[in-house]
mmCIF file of C-alpha atoms in Angstrom:
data_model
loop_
_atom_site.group_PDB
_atom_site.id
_atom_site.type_symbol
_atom_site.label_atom_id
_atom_site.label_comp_id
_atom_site.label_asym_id
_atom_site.label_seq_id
_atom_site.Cartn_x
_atom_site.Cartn_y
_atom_site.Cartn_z
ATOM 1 C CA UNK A 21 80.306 -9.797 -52.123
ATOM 2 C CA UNK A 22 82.616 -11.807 -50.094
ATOM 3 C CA UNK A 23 86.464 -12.920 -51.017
ATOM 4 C CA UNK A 24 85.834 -16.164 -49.849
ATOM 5 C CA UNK A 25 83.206 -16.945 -52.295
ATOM 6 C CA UNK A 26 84.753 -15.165 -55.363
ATOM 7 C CA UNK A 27 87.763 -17.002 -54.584
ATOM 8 C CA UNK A 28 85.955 -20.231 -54.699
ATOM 9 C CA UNK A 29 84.185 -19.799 -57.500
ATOM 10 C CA UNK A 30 87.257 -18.267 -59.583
ATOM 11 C CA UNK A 31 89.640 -21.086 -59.109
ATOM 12 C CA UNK A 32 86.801 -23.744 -59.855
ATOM 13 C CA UNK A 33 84.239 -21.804 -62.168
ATOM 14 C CA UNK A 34 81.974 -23.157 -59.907
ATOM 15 C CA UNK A 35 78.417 -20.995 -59.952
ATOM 16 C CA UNK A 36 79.708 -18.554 -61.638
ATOM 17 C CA UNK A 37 79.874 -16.970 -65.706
ATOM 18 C CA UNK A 38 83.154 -18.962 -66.766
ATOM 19 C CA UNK A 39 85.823 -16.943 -68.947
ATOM 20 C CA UNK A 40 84.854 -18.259 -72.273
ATOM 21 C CA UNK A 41 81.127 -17.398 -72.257
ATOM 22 C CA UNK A 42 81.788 -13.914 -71.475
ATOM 23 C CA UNK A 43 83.939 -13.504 -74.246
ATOM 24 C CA UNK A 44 81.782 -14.683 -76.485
ATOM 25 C CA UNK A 45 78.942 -12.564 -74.870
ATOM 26 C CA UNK A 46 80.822 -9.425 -75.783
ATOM 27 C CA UNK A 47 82.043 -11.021 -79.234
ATOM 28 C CA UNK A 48 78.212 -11.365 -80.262
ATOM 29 C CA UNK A 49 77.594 -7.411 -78.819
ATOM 30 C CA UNK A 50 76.071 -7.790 -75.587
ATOM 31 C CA UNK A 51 77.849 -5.780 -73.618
ATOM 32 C CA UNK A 52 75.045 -4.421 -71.755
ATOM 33 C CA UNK A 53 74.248 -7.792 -70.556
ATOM 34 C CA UNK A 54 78.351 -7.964 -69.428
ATOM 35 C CA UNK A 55 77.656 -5.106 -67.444
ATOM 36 C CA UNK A 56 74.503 -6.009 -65.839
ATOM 37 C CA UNK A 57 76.073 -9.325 -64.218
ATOM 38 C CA UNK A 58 79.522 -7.314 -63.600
ATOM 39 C CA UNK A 59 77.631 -5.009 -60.843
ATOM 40 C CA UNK A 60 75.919 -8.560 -59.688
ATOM 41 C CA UNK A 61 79.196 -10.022 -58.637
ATOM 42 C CA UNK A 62 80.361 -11.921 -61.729
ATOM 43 C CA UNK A 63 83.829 -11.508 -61.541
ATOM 44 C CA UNK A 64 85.035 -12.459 -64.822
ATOM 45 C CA UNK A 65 82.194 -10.001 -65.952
ATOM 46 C CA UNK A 66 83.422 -7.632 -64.280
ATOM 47 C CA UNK A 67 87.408 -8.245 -65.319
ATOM 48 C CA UNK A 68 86.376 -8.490 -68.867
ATOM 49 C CA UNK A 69 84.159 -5.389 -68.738
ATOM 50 C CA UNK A 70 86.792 -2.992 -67.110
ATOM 51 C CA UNK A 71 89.274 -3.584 -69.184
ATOM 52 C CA UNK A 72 86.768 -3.325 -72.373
ATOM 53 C CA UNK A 73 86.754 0.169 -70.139
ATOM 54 C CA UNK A 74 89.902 1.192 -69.950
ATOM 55 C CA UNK A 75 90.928 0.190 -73.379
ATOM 56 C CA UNK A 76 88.457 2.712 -74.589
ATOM 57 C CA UNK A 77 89.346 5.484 -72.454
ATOM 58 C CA UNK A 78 86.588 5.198 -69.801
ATOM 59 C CA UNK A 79 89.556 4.465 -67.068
ATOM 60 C CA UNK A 80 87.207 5.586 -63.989
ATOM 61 C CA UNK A 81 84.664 4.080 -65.083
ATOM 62 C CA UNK A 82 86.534 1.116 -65.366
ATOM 63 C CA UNK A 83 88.125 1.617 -61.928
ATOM 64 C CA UNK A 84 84.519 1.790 -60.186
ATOM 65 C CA UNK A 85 83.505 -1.769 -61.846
ATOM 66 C CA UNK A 86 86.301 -3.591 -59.888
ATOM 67 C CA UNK A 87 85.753 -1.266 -56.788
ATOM 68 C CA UNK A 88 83.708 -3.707 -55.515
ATOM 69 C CA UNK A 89 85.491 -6.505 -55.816
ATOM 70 C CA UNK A 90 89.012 -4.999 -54.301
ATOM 71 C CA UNK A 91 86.884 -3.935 -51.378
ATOM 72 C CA UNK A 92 86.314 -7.596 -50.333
ATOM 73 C CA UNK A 93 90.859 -7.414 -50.036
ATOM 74 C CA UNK A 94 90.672 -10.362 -52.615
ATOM 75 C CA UNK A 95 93.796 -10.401 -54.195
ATOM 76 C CA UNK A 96 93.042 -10.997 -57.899
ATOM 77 C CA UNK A 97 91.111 -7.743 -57.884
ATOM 78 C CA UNK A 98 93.124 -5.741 -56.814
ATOM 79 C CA UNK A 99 96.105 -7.418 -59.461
ATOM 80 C CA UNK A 100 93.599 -6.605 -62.051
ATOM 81 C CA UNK A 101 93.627 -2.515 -60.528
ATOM 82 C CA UNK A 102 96.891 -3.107 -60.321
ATOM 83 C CA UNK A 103 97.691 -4.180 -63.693
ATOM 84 C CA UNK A 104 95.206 -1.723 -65.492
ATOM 85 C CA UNK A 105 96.962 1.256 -63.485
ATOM 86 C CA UNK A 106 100.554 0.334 -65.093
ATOM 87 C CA UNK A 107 99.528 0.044 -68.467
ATOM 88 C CA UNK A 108 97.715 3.453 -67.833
ATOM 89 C CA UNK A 109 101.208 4.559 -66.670
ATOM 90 C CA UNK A 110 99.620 5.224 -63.037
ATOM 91 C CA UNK A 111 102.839 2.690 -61.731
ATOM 92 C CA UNK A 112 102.930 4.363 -58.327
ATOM 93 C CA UNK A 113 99.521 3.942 -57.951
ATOM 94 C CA UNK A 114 99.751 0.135 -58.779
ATOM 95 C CA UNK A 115 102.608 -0.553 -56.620
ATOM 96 C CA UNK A 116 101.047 1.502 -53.871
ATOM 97 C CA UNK A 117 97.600 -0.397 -54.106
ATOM 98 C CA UNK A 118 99.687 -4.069 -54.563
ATOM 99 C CA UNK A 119 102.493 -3.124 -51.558
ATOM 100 C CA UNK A 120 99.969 -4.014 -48.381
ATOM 101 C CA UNK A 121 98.976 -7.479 -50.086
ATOM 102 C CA UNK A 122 102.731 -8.412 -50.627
ATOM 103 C CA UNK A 123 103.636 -7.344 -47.321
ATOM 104 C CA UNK A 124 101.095 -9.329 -45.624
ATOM 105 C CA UNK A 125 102.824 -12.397 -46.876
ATOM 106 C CA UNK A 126 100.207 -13.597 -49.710
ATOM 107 C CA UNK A 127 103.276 -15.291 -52.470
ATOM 108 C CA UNK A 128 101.791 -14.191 -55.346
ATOM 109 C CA UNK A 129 101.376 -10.706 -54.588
ATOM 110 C CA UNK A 130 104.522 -10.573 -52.813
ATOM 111 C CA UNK A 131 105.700 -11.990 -56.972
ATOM 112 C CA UNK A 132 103.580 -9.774 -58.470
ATOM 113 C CA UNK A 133 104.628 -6.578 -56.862
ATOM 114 C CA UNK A 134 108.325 -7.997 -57.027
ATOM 115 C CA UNK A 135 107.938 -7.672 -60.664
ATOM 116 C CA UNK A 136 105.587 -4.987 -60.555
ATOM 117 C CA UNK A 137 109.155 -2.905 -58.412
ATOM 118 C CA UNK A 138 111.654 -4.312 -60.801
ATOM 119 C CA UNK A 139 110.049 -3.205 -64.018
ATOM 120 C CA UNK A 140 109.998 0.167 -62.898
ATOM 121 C CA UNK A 141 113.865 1.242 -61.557
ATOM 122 C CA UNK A 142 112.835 -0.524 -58.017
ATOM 123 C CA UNK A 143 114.946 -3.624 -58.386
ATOM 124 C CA UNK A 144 117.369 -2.973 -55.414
ATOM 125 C CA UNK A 145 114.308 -2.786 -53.218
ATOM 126 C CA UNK A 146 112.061 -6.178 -54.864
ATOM 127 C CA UNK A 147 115.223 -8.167 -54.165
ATOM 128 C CA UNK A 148 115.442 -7.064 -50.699
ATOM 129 C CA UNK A 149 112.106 -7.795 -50.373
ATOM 130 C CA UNK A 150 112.693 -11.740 -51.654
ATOM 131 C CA UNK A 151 116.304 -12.256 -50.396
ATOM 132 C CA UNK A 152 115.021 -13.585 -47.013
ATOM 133 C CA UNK A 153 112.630 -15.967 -48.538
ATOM 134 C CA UNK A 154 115.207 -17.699 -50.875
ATOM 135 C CA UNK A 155 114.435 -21.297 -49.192
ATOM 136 C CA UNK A 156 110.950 -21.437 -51.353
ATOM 137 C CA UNK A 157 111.215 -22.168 -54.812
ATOM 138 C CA UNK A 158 108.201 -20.148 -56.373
ATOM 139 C CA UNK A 159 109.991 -17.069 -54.554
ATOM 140 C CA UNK A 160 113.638 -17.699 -55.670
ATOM 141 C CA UNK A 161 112.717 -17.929 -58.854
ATOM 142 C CA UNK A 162 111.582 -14.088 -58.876
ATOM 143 C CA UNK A 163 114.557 -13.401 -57.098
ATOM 144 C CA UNK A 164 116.852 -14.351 -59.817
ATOM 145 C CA UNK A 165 114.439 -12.466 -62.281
ATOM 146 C CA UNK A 166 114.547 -9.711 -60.529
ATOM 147 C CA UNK A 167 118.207 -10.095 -59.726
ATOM 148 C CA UNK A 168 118.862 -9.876 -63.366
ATOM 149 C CA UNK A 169 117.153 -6.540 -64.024
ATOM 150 C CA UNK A 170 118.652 -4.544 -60.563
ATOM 151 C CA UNK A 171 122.462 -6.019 -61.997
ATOM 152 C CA UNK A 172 122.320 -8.205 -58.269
ATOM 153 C CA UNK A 173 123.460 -11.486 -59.807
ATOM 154 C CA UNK A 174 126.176 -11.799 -57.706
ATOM 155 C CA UNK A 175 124.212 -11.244 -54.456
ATOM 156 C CA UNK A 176 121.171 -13.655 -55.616
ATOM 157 C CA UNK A 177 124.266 -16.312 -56.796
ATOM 158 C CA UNK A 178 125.788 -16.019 -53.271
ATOM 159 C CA UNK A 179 122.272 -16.758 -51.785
ATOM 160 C CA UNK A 180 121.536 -19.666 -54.075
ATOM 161 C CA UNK A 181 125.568 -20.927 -53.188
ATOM 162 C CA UNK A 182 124.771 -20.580 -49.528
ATOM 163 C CA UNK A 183 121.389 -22.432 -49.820
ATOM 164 C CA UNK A 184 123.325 -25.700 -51.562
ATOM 165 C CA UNK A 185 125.856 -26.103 -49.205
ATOM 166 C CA UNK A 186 123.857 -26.047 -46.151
ATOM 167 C CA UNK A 187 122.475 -29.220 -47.734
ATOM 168 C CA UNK A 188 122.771 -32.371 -46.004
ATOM 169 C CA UNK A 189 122.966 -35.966 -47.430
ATOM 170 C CA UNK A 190 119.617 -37.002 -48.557
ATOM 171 C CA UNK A 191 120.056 -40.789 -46.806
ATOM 172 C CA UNK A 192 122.066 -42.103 -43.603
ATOM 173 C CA UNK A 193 124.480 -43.961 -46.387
ATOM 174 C CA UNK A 194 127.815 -42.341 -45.393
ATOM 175 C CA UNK A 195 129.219 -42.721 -48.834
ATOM 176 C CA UNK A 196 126.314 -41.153 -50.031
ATOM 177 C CA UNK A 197 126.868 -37.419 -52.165
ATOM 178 C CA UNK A 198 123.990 -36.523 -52.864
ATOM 179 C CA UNK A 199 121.932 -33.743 -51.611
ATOM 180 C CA UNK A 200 118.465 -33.308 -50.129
ATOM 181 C CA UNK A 201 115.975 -32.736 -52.598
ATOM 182 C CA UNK A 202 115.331 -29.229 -51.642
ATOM 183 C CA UNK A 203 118.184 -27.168 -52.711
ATOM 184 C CA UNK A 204 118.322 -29.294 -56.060
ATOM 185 C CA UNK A 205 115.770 -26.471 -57.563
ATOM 186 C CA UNK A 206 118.653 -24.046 -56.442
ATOM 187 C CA UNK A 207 121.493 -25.193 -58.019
ATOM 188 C CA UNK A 208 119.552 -25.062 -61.482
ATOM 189 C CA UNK A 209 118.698 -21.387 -60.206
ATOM 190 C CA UNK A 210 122.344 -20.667 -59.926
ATOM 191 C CA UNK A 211 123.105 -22.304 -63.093
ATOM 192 C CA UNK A 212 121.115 -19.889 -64.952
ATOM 193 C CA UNK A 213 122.939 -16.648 -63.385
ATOM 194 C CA UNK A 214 126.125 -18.175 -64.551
ATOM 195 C CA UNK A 215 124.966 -18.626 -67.818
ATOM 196 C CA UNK A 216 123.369 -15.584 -68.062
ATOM 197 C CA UNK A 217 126.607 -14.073 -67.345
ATOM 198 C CA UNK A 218 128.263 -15.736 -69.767
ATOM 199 C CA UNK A 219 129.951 -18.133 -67.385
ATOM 200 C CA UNK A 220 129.174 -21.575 -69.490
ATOM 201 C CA UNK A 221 131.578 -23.238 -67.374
ATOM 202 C CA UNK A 222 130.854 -22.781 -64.194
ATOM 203 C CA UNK A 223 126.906 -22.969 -65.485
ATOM 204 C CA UNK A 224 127.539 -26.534 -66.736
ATOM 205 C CA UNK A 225 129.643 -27.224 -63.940
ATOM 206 C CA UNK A 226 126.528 -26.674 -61.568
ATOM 207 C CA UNK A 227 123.959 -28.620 -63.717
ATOM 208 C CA UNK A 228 125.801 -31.849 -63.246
ATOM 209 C CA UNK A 229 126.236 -31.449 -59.375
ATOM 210 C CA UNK A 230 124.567 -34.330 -57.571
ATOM 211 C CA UNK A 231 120.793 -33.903 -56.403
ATOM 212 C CA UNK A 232 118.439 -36.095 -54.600
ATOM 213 C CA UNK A 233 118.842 -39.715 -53.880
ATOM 214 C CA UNK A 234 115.896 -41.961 -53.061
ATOM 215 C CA UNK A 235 115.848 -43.944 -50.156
ATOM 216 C CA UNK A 236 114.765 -47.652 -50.102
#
């Protein structure tokens, strides 16, 4: 079994047992079939199968069908450990098994276990954890999740504020306003603190600042 591979074949169901047959293979009762290809390295077997598992009590047993598969360090597995762990109320476990994958850079386990922190009195430390990636969108937008559960709007805000003005005209057209097309995703990011905070104002205010201009 090799990450590679299962990551090929799980983004484009390529050579592989796509989602929709194997719920219908367990909707018609062949769950022993389910299993057979889950130990053969059909991962949405396998997914489906554990948490068939787990619902029904059999948590090991569910925990040994995606062993396999998080010992290749593919991600998804071990978000699907991760995720069966919580809603077994085995948090620490989840964020313990999810922490070296979002350290090692990988975005969306570094989201994942962001969320994973927040939901569980650990939003203080998931923000830290974002604050220095505020320049990509995908990550900025946890942030300000995340922001909203730890009570940090006012840190994410001054992030996002900091972000738009070190904008720079988007063309060499002196008279021109407008501002690159990067930081545009901020400003609606900021936006949505203030009106969260019931600042409709200033939230409206920032919603009509200038974006992006296009250049001839």
């Amino acid at each position: 079994m090799d990450a590679a591979d299962l990551d090929y074949r799980a983004r484009t169901l390529t050579g592989c047992i796509p989602p929709p047959l194997v719920a219908r293979l367990l909707e018609l009762g062949h769950e022993r079939e389910v299993e057979l290809q889950a130990s053969r390295g059909e991962w949405f077997c396998a997914l489906e199968w554990a948490r068939l598992l787990g619902h029904r009590g059999q948590r090991e047993q569910a925990l040994e069908v995606l062993a396999p598969y998080v010992a290749t360090n593919w991600w998804p597995a071990a978000q699907a450990r991760a995720e069966l762990l919580e809603g077994w109320g085995r948090a620490e476990e989840a964020i313990a098994l999810s922490r070296p994958y979002a350290e090692a850079g990988d975005r969306l386990a570094l989201v994942f276990f962001a969320r994973l922190l927040a939901r569980h009195g650990r939003g203080g430390e998931a923000f830290m954890l974002l604050r220095s990636e505020i320049q990509d969108w995908f990550l900025a937008e946890c942030l300000v999740d995340v922001a909203e559960a730890a009570g940090m709007d006012e840190e994410a805000a001054a992030l996002l504020e900091a972000r738009v003005e070190a904008a720079v005209p988007a063309c060499d057209d002196p008279d021109c306003n407008n501002l690159r097309m990067e930081p545009s995703h901020a400003i609606g990011l900021l936006a949505t603190i203030r009106e969260r905070q019931g600042r409709i104002e200033e939230a409206i205010a920032q919603r009509r600042r200038p974006v992006a201009c296009r250049t001839p």
